[in-house]
Short mmCIF file of C-alpha atoms in Angstrom, two decimals:
data_model
loop_
_atom_site.label_atom_id
_atom_site.label_comp_id
_atom_site.label_asym_id
_atom_site.label_seq_id
_atom_site.Cartn_x
_atom_site.Cartn_y
_atom_site.Cartn_z
CA MET D 94 109.72 103.76 92.19
CA ALA D 95 108.62 104.65 88.66
CA ALA D 96 105.19 105.97 87.73
CA GLY D 97 102.54 103.34 87.33
CA ARG D 98 103.41 101.53 90.53
CA LEU D 99 100.30 100.30 92.27
CA THR D 100 99.49 100.41 95.95
CA ALA D 101 99.21 97.13 97.89
CA ARG D 102 95.46 97.68 98.31
CA SER D 103 94.76 98.29 94.66
CA ASP D 104 97.02 95.39 93.73
CA ALA D 105 94.85 93.14 95.86
CA ASP D 106 91.66 94.59 94.37
CA LEU D 107 92.91 94.18 90.84
CA ILE D 108 93.98 90.60 91.43
CA GLU D 109 90.65 89.77 93.09
CA ALA D 110 88.80 91.25 90.12
CA SER D 111 91.07 89.39 87.69
CA LYS D 112 90.30 86.13 89.50
CA ARG D 113 86.62 86.78 88.80
CA GLY D 114 87.45 87.09 85.08
CA ASP D 115 87.52 90.91 84.92
CA LEU D 116 89.97 91.50 82.09
CA SER D 117 89.85 95.30 82.43
CA ALA D 118 91.32 94.89 85.94
CA PHE D 119 94.00 92.61 84.54
CA GLU D 120 94.70 95.18 81.82
CA GLU D 121 95.48 97.72 84.57
CA ILE D 122 98.09 95.34 85.96
CA TYR D 123 99.47 94.97 82.44
CA ALA D 124 99.58 98.75 81.93
CA ALA D 125 101.44 99.25 85.21
CA HIS D 126 104.14 96.64 84.64
CA ALA D 127 104.45 95.74 80.94
CA GLY D 128 106.94 98.48 80.02
CA ARG D 129 109.41 97.54 82.69
CA MET D 130 108.86 93.84 82.06
CA LYS D 131 109.71 94.26 78.37
CA SER D 132 112.89 96.12 79.28
CA ILE D 133 114.02 93.42 81.72
CA ALA D 134 113.16 90.67 79.26
CA PHE D 135 115.10 92.44 76.54
CA HIS D 136 118.07 92.79 78.86
CA LEU D 137 118.05 89.03 79.42
CA LEU D 138 117.18 87.86 75.91
CA ALA D 139 118.71 90.57 73.71
CA ASP D 140 115.87 90.25 71.21
CA ARG D 141 112.64 92.24 71.12
CA ALA D 142 110.48 89.46 69.69
CA ASP D 143 111.74 87.02 72.34
CA ALA D 144 111.20 89.64 75.03
CA GLU D 145 107.59 90.17 73.90
CA ASP D 146 107.01 86.40 73.86
CA ALA D 147 108.37 86.10 77.39
CA VAL D 148 106.20 88.98 78.64
CA GLN D 149 103.10 87.50 76.99
CA GLU D 150 103.81 84.08 78.52
CA ALA D 151 104.39 85.73 81.90
CA PHE D 152 101.03 87.52 81.82
CA LEU D 153 99.22 84.31 80.86
CA LYS D 154 100.87 82.55 83.81
CA ILE D 155 100.12 85.46 86.15
CA TYR D 156 96.44 85.34 85.20
CA ARG D 157 96.30 81.57 85.59
CA ALA D 158 98.07 81.60 88.94
CA ALA D 159 96.33 84.70 90.33
CA GLY D 160 94.46 82.52 92.81
CA ALA D 161 97.70 81.44 94.44
CA ILE D 162 99.30 84.83 95.05
CA GLU D 163 100.25 85.73 98.60
CA PHE D 164 100.51 89.44 99.31
CA ASP D 165 103.25 89.17 101.94
CA SER D 166 105.79 90.82 99.70
CA GLY D 167 103.40 92.53 97.29
CA LEU D 168 102.34 91.83 93.75
CA ALA D 169 105.37 93.21 91.93
CA PRO D 170 108.05 90.75 93.15
CA TRP D 171 105.76 87.85 92.32
CA ILE D 172 105.09 89.20 88.82
CA TYR D 173 108.78 89.79 88.11
CA ARG D 174 109.77 86.37 89.45
CA ILE D 175 107.36 84.82 86.97
CA LEU D 176 108.81 87.01 84.23
CA LEU D 177 112.39 85.91 85.01
CA ASN D 178 111.22 82.32 84.90
CA CYS D 179 109.63 82.85 81.49
CA CYS D 180 112.81 84.56 80.23
CA TYR D 181 114.94 81.62 81.33
CA ASP D 182 112.52 79.30 79.53
CA THR D 183 112.52 81.36 76.35
CA GLY D 184 116.29 81.72 76.51
CA ARG D 185 116.81 78.00 76.92
CA LYS D 186 114.38 77.19 74.12
CA ARG D 187 116.01 79.56 71.67
CA GLN D 188 119.55 79.15 72.98
CA ARG D 189 120.03 82.92 73.08
CA LEU D 190 120.52 83.51 76.76
CA ALA D 191 124.07 82.20 76.80
CA GLU D 192 124.88 83.63 73.39
CA SER D 193 123.32 87.06 73.82
CA PRO D 194 125.52 90.11 73.36
CA LEU D 195 125.04 90.89 77.05
CA ALA D 196 125.92 87.47 78.35
CA ALA D 197 128.73 86.68 75.95
CA GLU D 198 132.30 87.79 76.50
CA PRO D 199 132.67 90.80 74.22
CA ALA D 200 135.86 92.28 72.91
CA ALA D 201 137.58 95.10 74.77
CA ILE D 202 135.60 98.31 75.12
CA PRO D 203 136.63 100.91 72.56
CA ASN D 204 137.79 104.01 74.43
CA ASN D 205 135.99 106.52 72.25
CA VAL D 206 132.41 105.41 72.90
CA PRO D 207 130.03 107.42 75.08
CA LEU D 208 129.78 106.25 78.68
CA GLN D 209 126.28 104.80 78.33
CA MET D 210 127.33 102.63 75.41
CA ALA D 211 130.50 101.61 77.23
CA ILE D 212 128.49 100.57 80.29
CA ARG D 213 126.12 98.52 78.13
CA HIS D 214 129.16 96.85 76.58
CA ALA D 215 130.88 96.24 79.93
CA LEU D 216 127.73 94.81 81.53
CA GLY D 217 128.17 91.73 79.35
CA ARG D 218 131.46 91.01 81.07
CA ILE D 219 130.45 91.11 84.69
CA HIS D 220 129.04 88.39 86.94
CA THR D 221 125.48 87.39 85.94
CA GLN D 222 123.94 87.93 89.37
CA HIS D 223 125.74 91.24 89.93
CA ARG D 224 124.56 92.38 86.50
CA MET D 225 120.95 91.47 87.30
CA VAL D 226 121.01 93.48 90.53
CA PHE D 227 122.62 96.45 88.73
CA TRP D 228 119.93 96.28 86.06
CA LEU D 229 116.99 96.05 88.46
CA PHE D 230 118.31 98.75 90.82
CA GLU D 231 120.07 101.28 88.62
CA VAL D 232 118.27 100.85 85.29
CA GLU D 233 114.73 99.83 86.28
CA GLY D 234 114.66 101.81 89.53
CA PHE D 235 113.63 99.10 91.98
CA ARG D 236 114.55 99.57 95.64
CA HIS D 237 116.92 97.09 97.30
CA SER D 238 113.98 95.58 99.23
CA GLU D 239 112.20 94.96 95.93
CA VAL D 240 115.27 93.57 94.19
CA ALA D 241 115.75 91.26 97.16
CA ALA D 242 112.14 90.06 96.95
CA ILE D 243 112.31 89.51 93.18
CA LEU D 244 115.58 87.57 93.27
CA GLU D 245 114.76 85.94 96.63
CA ILE D 246 117.98 87.05 98.24
CA PRO D 247 118.60 89.00 101.46
CA GLU D 248 118.51 92.79 101.10
CA GLY D 249 122.13 92.97 102.24
CA THR D 250 123.13 90.66 99.42
CA SER D 251 121.37 92.93 96.93
CA LYS D 252 123.42 95.88 98.23
CA LYS D 253 126.64 93.86 98.15
CA TRP D 254 126.05 92.62 94.61
CA LEU D 255 125.28 96.14 93.41
CA PHE D 256 128.58 97.34 94.87
CA GLU D 257 130.40 94.42 93.23
CA ALA D 258 128.70 95.18 89.91
CA LYS D 259 129.75 98.83 90.01
CA ARG D 260 133.27 97.91 91.08
CA GLU D 261 133.59 95.46 88.18
CA LEU D 262 132.16 98.02 85.76
CA LYS D 263 134.51 100.73 87.04
CA ARG D 264 137.47 98.43 86.57
CA LEU D 265 136.44 97.53 83.02
CA LEU D 266 135.70 101.13 82.10
CA THR D 267 138.92 102.53 83.51
CA GLU D 268 140.97 99.72 81.93
CA SER D 269 139.54 100.63 78.55
CA CYS D 270 140.17 104.36 79.01
CA PRO D 271 143.67 104.73 80.44
CA MET U 261 142.93 110.46 108.45
CA THR U 262 145.46 110.54 105.63
CA PHE U 263 143.57 109.45 102.56
CA ASP U 264 145.48 107.55 99.94
CA CYS U 265 144.55 106.25 96.46
CA LYS U 266 144.30 102.72 97.86
CA ASP U 267 141.57 103.89 100.27
CA LEU U 268 139.25 104.87 97.44
CA GLU U 269 137.63 101.43 97.02
CA ARG U 270 136.79 101.32 100.73
CA ALA U 271 135.39 104.85 100.57
CA LEU U 272 133.02 103.84 97.78
CA ALA U 273 131.61 101.12 100.03
CA VAL U 274 131.45 103.28 103.16
CA PRO U 275 129.61 106.58 102.50
CA GLU U 276 131.12 108.17 105.66
CA LEU U 277 134.54 108.08 103.98
CA LEU U 278 133.38 109.85 100.81
CA PRO U 279 134.11 113.42 102.00
CA ASP U 280 137.76 112.40 102.58
CA ALA U 281 137.80 110.76 99.15
CA ARG U 282 136.49 113.95 97.54
CA GLU U 283 139.17 116.03 99.28
CA HIS U 284 141.83 113.65 98.04
CA ALA U 285 140.34 113.72 94.51
CA LYS U 286 141.01 117.45 94.30
CA VAL U 287 144.70 116.68 94.07
CA CYS U 288 144.59 113.24 92.35
CA ASP U 289 143.45 112.95 88.73
CA VAL U 290 143.06 109.15 88.81
CA CYS U 291 140.85 109.13 91.91
CA ARG U 292 138.90 112.13 90.64
CA ARG U 293 138.09 110.25 87.46
CA GLU U 294 137.12 107.08 89.37
CA LEU U 295 134.87 109.02 91.72
CA TRP U 296 133.23 110.78 88.80
CA LEU U 297 132.75 107.45 87.03
CA TRP U 298 131.18 105.87 90.14
CA GLY U 299 128.50 108.53 90.29
CA GLU U 300 128.07 108.79 86.55
CA MET U 301 127.34 105.05 86.20
CA SER U 302 124.21 105.50 88.31
CA ALA U 303 123.30 108.72 86.51
CA VAL U 304 123.39 107.27 83.01
CA ALA U 305 122.05 103.79 83.87
CA PRO U 306 118.31 104.66 83.54
CA GLY U 307 119.08 105.60 79.92
CA LEU U 308 119.92 101.94 79.25
CA ARG U 309 116.30 101.02 79.72
CA GLU U 310 114.72 99.63 76.55
CA ASP U 311 111.34 101.00 75.60
CA TRP U 312 109.42 100.30 72.44
CA GLU U 313 105.83 100.28 71.30
CA THR U 314 103.99 96.97 71.28
CA PRO U 315 100.43 97.78 70.21
CA ASP U 316 99.63 94.10 69.56
CA LEU U 317 100.91 92.68 72.83
CA TRP U 318 97.92 93.36 75.10
CA PRO U 319 95.34 92.46 72.37
CA ASN U 320 97.18 89.13 71.91
CA ILE U 321 97.19 88.42 75.64
CA ARG U 322 93.54 89.45 75.95
CA GLN U 323 92.54 87.30 72.98
CA THR U 324 94.27 84.25 74.48
CA LEU U 325 92.65 84.83 77.87
CA VAL U 326 89.19 85.29 76.32
CA ALA U 327 89.65 82.07 74.33
CA GLN U 328 90.69 80.25 77.51
CA GLN U 329 87.69 81.64 79.41
CA GLN U 330 85.32 80.57 76.63
CA ALA U 331 86.85 77.12 76.49
CA ALA U 332 86.25 76.77 80.22
CA LYS U 333 82.57 77.80 79.96
CA PRO U 334 79.70 75.54 78.81
CA ARG U 335 78.98 75.88 75.11
CA GLY U 336 76.82 78.84 74.12
CA TRP U 337 74.38 78.84 71.30
CA ARG U 338 74.36 75.36 70.30
CA GLY U 339 73.07 75.07 73.82
CA SER U 340 69.50 75.75 72.76
CA PHE U 341 69.44 72.62 70.66
CA ASP U 342 71.67 70.52 72.91
CA TRP U 343 69.77 71.70 75.94
CA ARG U 344 66.48 70.29 74.67
CA MET U 345 68.19 67.02 73.86
CA ILE U 346 69.93 66.89 77.24
CA ALA U 347 66.67 67.79 79.03
CA GLY U 348 64.90 64.94 77.23
CA ILE U 349 67.60 62.44 78.15
CA ALA U 350 67.58 63.71 81.74
CA ALA U 351 63.80 63.33 81.97
CA ALA U 352 63.95 59.81 80.58
CA LEU U 353 66.76 58.93 83.02
CA THR U 354 64.82 60.39 85.95
CA ILE U 355 61.82 58.24 85.11
CA ALA U 356 63.97 55.15 84.66
CA VAL U 357 65.82 55.78 87.95
CA SER U 358 62.53 56.39 89.79
CA ILE U 359 61.12 53.10 88.54
CA PHE U 360 64.35 51.32 89.45
CA MET U 361 64.36 52.81 92.96
CA MET U 362 60.74 51.94 93.58
CA LYS U 363 61.40 48.39 92.53
CA TYR U 364 64.70 47.84 94.31
CA SER U 365 64.55 50.44 97.10
CA ARG U 366 67.19 50.13 99.84
CA PRO U 367 67.26 51.60 103.34
CA THR U 368 68.47 55.21 103.60
CA PRO U 369 72.21 55.30 104.35
CA ALA U 370 73.30 56.49 107.77
CA PRO U 371 74.23 60.19 108.08
CA GLY U 372 77.87 60.77 107.10
CA THR U 373 77.85 57.97 104.54
CA PRO U 374 79.27 59.51 101.35
CA ARG U 375 76.89 59.90 98.44
CA ASP U 376 77.94 58.58 95.02
CA SER U 377 78.70 62.09 93.72
CA ASP U 378 80.89 62.88 96.75
CA PHE U 379 82.62 59.56 96.38
CA LEU U 380 83.43 60.26 92.72
CA THR U 381 84.87 63.66 93.61
CA GLU U 382 86.92 62.14 96.42
CA GLN U 383 88.07 59.42 94.06
CA THR U 384 89.20 61.98 91.48
CA LEU U 385 91.01 63.95 94.17
CA LYS U 386 92.69 60.78 95.37
CA GLU U 387 93.95 60.11 91.83
CA VAL U 388 95.22 63.70 91.52
CA GLU U 389 97.06 63.36 94.82
CA GLN U 390 98.57 60.05 93.75
CA THR U 391 99.78 61.69 90.53
CA GLU U 392 101.25 64.54 92.54
CA ALA U 393 103.06 62.08 94.80
CA ALA U 394 104.47 60.35 91.72
CA TYR U 395 105.67 63.71 90.34
CA ARG U 396 107.32 64.54 93.63
CA ALA U 397 109.08 61.19 93.80
CA SER U 398 110.32 61.60 90.23
CA ILE U 399 111.45 65.18 90.93
CA ASP U 400 113.29 64.11 94.11
CA LYS U 401 115.12 61.45 92.12
CA LEU U 402 116.00 63.87 89.31
CA THR U 403 117.12 66.50 91.84
CA ARG U 404 119.49 64.01 93.47
CA LEU U 405 121.00 63.24 90.05
CA ALA U 406 121.18 66.85 88.86
CA GLN U 407 122.40 68.45 92.10
CA PRO U 408 126.13 67.69 91.75
CA ARG U 409 126.17 69.01 88.18
CA LEU U 410 124.16 72.09 89.10
CA SER U 411 126.15 73.13 92.13
CA ALA U 412 129.49 72.57 90.40
CA ALA U 413 128.82 74.49 87.18
CA GLU U 414 129.24 78.28 86.99
CA ASN U 415 128.35 78.87 83.34
CA PRO U 416 125.40 81.20 82.54
CA VAL U 417 123.09 78.31 81.61
CA ALA U 418 123.71 76.51 84.92
CA VAL U 419 123.27 79.75 86.85
CA ALA U 420 120.01 80.40 84.97
CA ALA U 421 118.83 76.84 85.67
CA ARG U 422 119.63 77.21 89.39
CA GLU U 423 117.72 80.48 89.52
CA LYS U 424 114.79 79.00 87.64
CA LEU U 425 114.58 76.07 90.06
CA LEU U 426 114.57 78.50 92.98
CA VAL U 427 111.73 80.47 91.40
CA LEU U 428 109.83 77.28 90.62
CA ASP U 429 110.23 75.99 94.18
CA SER U 430 108.82 79.24 95.50
CA GLU U 431 105.89 79.13 93.06
CA ILE U 432 105.20 75.49 93.93
CA ASP U 433 105.20 76.35 97.65
CA SER U 434 102.70 79.18 97.06
CA MET U 435 100.49 77.02 94.88
CA ARG U 436 100.61 74.09 97.32
CA SER U 437 99.58 76.39 100.11
CA ALA U 438 96.61 77.60 97.99
CA VAL U 439 95.72 73.99 97.10
CA ASN U 440 95.82 72.96 100.75
CA HIS U 441 93.11 75.55 101.42
CA ASN U 442 91.00 74.42 98.49
CA ARG U 443 91.81 70.84 97.56
CA PHE U 444 88.88 70.43 95.20
CA ASN U 445 89.71 73.45 93.03
CA THR U 446 90.49 71.99 89.61
CA GLN U 447 92.30 75.12 88.37
CA LEU U 448 94.66 75.20 91.33
CA GLN U 449 95.37 71.49 91.03
CA ALA U 450 96.03 71.90 87.29
CA GLY U 451 98.32 74.86 87.99
CA LEU U 452 100.27 72.85 90.55
CA ALA U 453 100.60 69.90 88.16
CA GLU U 454 101.89 72.24 85.45
CA MET U 455 104.54 73.61 87.81
CA TYR U 456 105.64 70.08 88.72
CA ARG U 457 105.87 69.24 85.01
CA ASP U 458 107.91 72.40 84.45
CA LYS U 459 110.32 71.48 87.26
CA GLN U 460 110.58 67.91 86.02
CA ASP U 461 111.32 69.13 82.46
CA THR U 462 113.93 71.59 83.74
CA LEU U 463 115.73 68.88 85.73
CA LYS U 464 115.61 66.48 82.78
CA GLU U 465 117.06 69.15 80.55
CA ILE U 466 119.91 69.78 83.00
CA LEU U 467 120.73 66.07 83.01
CA GLN U 468 120.54 65.85 79.21
CA ARG U 469 122.89 68.82 78.87
CA ALA U 470 125.34 67.18 81.26
CA GLN U 471 125.50 63.99 79.19
#
């Protein structure tokens, strides 16, 4: 996984210290995860200010609920589950989740755009859950076991949804570029 | 095996078939392009990641947390004045209670009899647990009403709501487990109540949307 990932032991230490009110320990958790959290939040909300609000709300909830964390599946899945929850809240409050450029049905993909832009465009047209798995696995670099823990689905389902996402994307991309 | 264009999809799902697919792609432009695209999607995907500077984000979070910590602590400086006042009141109360006890002393309660302070804490806990039971009853009722609408709908908002409820249920389970180990912890109880409120609000919103 990407740089900044913490070991299970240090996760536990940092959470324990955070529970005692040690904000420098909590800042380490922030430093390790905030970048990726902003990216995921932006993917869901399509707005940087909303994404920052969701990440801030997530960290406040994480700090408040630190006493309840169970380390069975590690700190990261728990953190990202809280983030997704905050994004859904922010999206519902501001009515942007359903209307975002990624979630809305866009027009056909122009056939002269670079592949990366075309993929971004096509992602808005594929199944929500498949898109989320594609984003977490291919864009953010989580392993299938981590995606499964974050989305609370079996690991096999994560693999299946990734395949479906890529198949849908391939279809959309080849349709647009005959 | 004779590999045909129609086998390509299966080959993408089964890595063992990929060498055959690559052989076939040497003589088939369409499959060559699809194979290239399949690999290229993974190669370019990390570039979709959004990254931007947010120098104010951590200071904002830290400031909020510090404010919350201070609000939870006893008041600071005004303490020196308040403390003297409180100490005076406490001393006066101690004297009054001592006189009262000497005058109307009762036999010592049997061991195991709850003291007043324990009783008050138990009483508060009982009220919290009654409130929790009321939340759960309300949530069960709302869930029964919202379930048919939730499971039928496939729009992004319904999918998001379903996912949120799953996440909330998991958080509530974790928090309940923590509360069961430490029933008198006010913060845990408050956290659990907030999650119940969140779930209740989410269910209400689903029902309002459906109307």
